XYZ file of N, CA and C in Angstrom:
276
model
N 114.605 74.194 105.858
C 113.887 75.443 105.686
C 112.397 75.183 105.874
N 111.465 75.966 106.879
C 110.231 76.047 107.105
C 109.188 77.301 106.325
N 108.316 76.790 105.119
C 107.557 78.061 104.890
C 106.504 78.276 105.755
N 106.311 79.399 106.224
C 104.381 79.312 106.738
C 103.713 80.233 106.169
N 103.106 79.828 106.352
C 101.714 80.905 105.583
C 101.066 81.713 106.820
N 100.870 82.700 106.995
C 99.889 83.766 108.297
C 98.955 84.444 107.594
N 97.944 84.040 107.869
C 96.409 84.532 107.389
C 96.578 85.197 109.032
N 96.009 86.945 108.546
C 96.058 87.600 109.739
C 94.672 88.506 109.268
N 94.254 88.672 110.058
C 92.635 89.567 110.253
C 93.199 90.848 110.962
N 93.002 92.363 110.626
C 93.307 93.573 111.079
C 91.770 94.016 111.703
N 92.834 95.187 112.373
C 91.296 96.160 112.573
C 90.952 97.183 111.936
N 89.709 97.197 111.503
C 89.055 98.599 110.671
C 90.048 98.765 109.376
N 90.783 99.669 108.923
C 91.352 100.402 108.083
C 92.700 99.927 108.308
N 93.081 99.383 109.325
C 94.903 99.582 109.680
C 95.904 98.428 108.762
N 95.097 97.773 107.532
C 95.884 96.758 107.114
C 97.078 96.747 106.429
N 97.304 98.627 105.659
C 98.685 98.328 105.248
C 99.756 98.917 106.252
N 99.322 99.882 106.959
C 99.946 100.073 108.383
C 100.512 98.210 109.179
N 99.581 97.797 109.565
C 100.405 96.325 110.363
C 100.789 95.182 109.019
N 100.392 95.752 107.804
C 101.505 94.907 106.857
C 103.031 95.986 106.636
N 103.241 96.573 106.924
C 104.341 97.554 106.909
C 105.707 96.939 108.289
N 104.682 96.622 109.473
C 105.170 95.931 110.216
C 105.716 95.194 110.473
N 104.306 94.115 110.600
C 104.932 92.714 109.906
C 105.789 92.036 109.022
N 106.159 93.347 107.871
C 107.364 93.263 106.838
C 108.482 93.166 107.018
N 108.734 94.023 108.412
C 109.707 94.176 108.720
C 110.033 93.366 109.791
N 109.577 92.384 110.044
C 110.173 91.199 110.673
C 110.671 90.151 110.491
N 111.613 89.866 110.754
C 112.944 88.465 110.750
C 112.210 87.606 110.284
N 112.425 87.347 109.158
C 111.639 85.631 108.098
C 110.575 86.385 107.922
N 110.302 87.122 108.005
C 108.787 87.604 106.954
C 109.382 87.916 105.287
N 109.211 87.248 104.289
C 109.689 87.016 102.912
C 108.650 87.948 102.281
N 107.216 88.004 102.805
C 106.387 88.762 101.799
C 105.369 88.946 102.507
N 104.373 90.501 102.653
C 103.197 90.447 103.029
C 101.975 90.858 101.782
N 101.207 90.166 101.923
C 100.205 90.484 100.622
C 98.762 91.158 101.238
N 98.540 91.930 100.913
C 96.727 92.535 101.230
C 96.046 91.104 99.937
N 94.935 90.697 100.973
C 94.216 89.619 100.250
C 92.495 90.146 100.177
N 91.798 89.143 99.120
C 90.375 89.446 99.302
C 89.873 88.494 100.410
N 88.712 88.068 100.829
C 87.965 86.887 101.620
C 87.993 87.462 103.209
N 88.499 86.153 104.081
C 88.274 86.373 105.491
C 89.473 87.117 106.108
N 90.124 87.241 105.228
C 91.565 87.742 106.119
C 92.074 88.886 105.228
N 92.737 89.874 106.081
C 93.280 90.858 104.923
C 94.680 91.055 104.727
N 95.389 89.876 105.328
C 96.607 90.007 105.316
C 97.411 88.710 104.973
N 98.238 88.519 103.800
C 98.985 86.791 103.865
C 100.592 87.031 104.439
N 101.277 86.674 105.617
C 102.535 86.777 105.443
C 102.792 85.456 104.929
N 103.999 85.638 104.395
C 104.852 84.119 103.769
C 106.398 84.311 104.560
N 106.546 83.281 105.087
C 107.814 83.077 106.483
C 108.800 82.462 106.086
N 109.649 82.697 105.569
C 110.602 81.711 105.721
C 111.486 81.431 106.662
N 111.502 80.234 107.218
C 112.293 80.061 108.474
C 113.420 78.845 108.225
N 114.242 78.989 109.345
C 115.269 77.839 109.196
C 115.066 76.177 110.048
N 113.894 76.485 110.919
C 113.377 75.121 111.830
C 112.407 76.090 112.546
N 111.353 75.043 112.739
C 110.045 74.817 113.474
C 109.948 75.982 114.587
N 111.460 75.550 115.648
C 111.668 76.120 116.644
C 111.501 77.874 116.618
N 111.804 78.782 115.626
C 112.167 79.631 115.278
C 110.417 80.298 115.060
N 109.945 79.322 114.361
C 108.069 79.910 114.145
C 107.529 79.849 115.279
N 107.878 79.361 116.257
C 107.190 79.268 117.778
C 107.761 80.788 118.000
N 108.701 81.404 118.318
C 108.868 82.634 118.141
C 108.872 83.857 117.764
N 108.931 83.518 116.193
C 108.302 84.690 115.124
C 106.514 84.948 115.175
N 105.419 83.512 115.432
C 104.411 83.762 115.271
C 103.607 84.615 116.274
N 103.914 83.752 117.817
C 102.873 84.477 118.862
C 104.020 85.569 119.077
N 105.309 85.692 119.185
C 106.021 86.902 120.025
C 106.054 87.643 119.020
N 105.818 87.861 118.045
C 106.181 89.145 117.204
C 104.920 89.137 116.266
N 104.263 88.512 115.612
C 103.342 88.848 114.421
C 102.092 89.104 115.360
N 101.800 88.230 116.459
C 100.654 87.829 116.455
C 100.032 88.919 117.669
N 101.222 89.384 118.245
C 101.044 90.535 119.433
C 100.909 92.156 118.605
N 101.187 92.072 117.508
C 101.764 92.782 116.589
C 99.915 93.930 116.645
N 100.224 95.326 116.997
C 98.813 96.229 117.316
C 98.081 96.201 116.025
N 96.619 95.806 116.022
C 96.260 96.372 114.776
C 95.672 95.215 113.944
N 96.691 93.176 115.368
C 96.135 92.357 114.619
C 94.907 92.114 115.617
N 93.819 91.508 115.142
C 92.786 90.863 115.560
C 92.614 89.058 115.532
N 93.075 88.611 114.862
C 93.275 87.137 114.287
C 94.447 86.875 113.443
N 94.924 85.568 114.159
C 96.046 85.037 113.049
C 95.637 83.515 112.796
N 95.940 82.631 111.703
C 96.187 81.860 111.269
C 97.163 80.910 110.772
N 97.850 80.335 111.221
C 98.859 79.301 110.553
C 98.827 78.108 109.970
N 99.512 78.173 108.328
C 99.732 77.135 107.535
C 100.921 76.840 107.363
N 101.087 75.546 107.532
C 102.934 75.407 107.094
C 102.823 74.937 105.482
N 103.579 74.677 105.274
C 104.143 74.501 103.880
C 104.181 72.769 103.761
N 104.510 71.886 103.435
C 104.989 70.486 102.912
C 106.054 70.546 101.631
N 105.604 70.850 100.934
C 106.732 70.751 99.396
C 106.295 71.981 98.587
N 107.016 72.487 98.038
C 106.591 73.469 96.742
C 106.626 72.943 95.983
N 106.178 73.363 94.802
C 105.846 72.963 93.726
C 106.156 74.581 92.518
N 107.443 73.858 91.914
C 107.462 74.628 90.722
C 106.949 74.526 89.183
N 106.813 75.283 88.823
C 105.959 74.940 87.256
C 107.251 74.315 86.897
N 108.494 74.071 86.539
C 108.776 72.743 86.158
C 109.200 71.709 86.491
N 108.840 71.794 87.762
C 108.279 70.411 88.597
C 107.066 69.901 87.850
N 106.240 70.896 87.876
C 105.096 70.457 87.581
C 105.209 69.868 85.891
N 105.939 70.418 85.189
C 105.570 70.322 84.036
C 106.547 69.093 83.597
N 107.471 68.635 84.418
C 108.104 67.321 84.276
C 107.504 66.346 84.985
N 106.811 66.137 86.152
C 105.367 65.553 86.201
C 104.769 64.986 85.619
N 104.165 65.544 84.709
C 102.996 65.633 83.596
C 104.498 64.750 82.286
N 104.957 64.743 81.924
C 105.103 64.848 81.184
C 105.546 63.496 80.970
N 104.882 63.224 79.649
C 104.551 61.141 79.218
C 105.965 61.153 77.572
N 106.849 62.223 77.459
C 107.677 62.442 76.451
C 107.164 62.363 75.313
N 105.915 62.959 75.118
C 105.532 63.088 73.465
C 106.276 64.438 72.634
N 106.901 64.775 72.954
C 107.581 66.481 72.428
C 108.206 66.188 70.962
C-alpha cells in the first residue's frame, strides 16, 4: 500500500469546488482545505507506485481549477500506540 500526500494550489475562490472533485477520485481517501501555500491536502491511498503515476498527472493534476500540485509519499505511519510503545522504558 502507497500513501501520498497532494499539496494542490487552486484558482481564486474554486477550492471546495476542485476538492469536491478530486474526492471523487479512485484512491483519493481524503481532501482537506488547508492554511499556508496550498489550499488543498489530498491523502491517496494506493496499491503500488505504478497506479500514482496515473492518479497524479492524469486525473488530479489536469483536474480545472488546479494551478499547482505537489507530491509527498509516505515511508511508515506512525500510530499513537506505536508511538506510545516506543517511548515506553516500563515504569507503569
Amino acid at each position: 500500500m502507497v500513501t501520498a500526500f497532494v499539496m494542490i494550489k487552486t484558482e481564486g475562490r474554486r477550492a471546495s469546488e476542485v476538492a469536491q472533485r478530486i474526492a471523487a477520485i479512485e484512491h483519493v481517501a481524503e481532501v482537506y482545505s488547508v492554511t499556508g501555500d496550498y489550499d488543498l491536502i489530498a491523502i491517496l491511498r494506493l496499491p503500488d507506485y505504478e497506479r500514482l503515476a496515473e492518479v497524479v498527472p492524469d486525473q488530479i493534476a489536469i483536474t480545472d481549477g488546479i494551478t499547482d500540485t505537489q507530491t509527498v509519499l509516505a515511508f511508515r505511519a506512525f500510530t499513537r500506540r506505536e508511538l506510545d510503545s516506543a517511548y515506553d522504558i516500563g515504569l507503569s
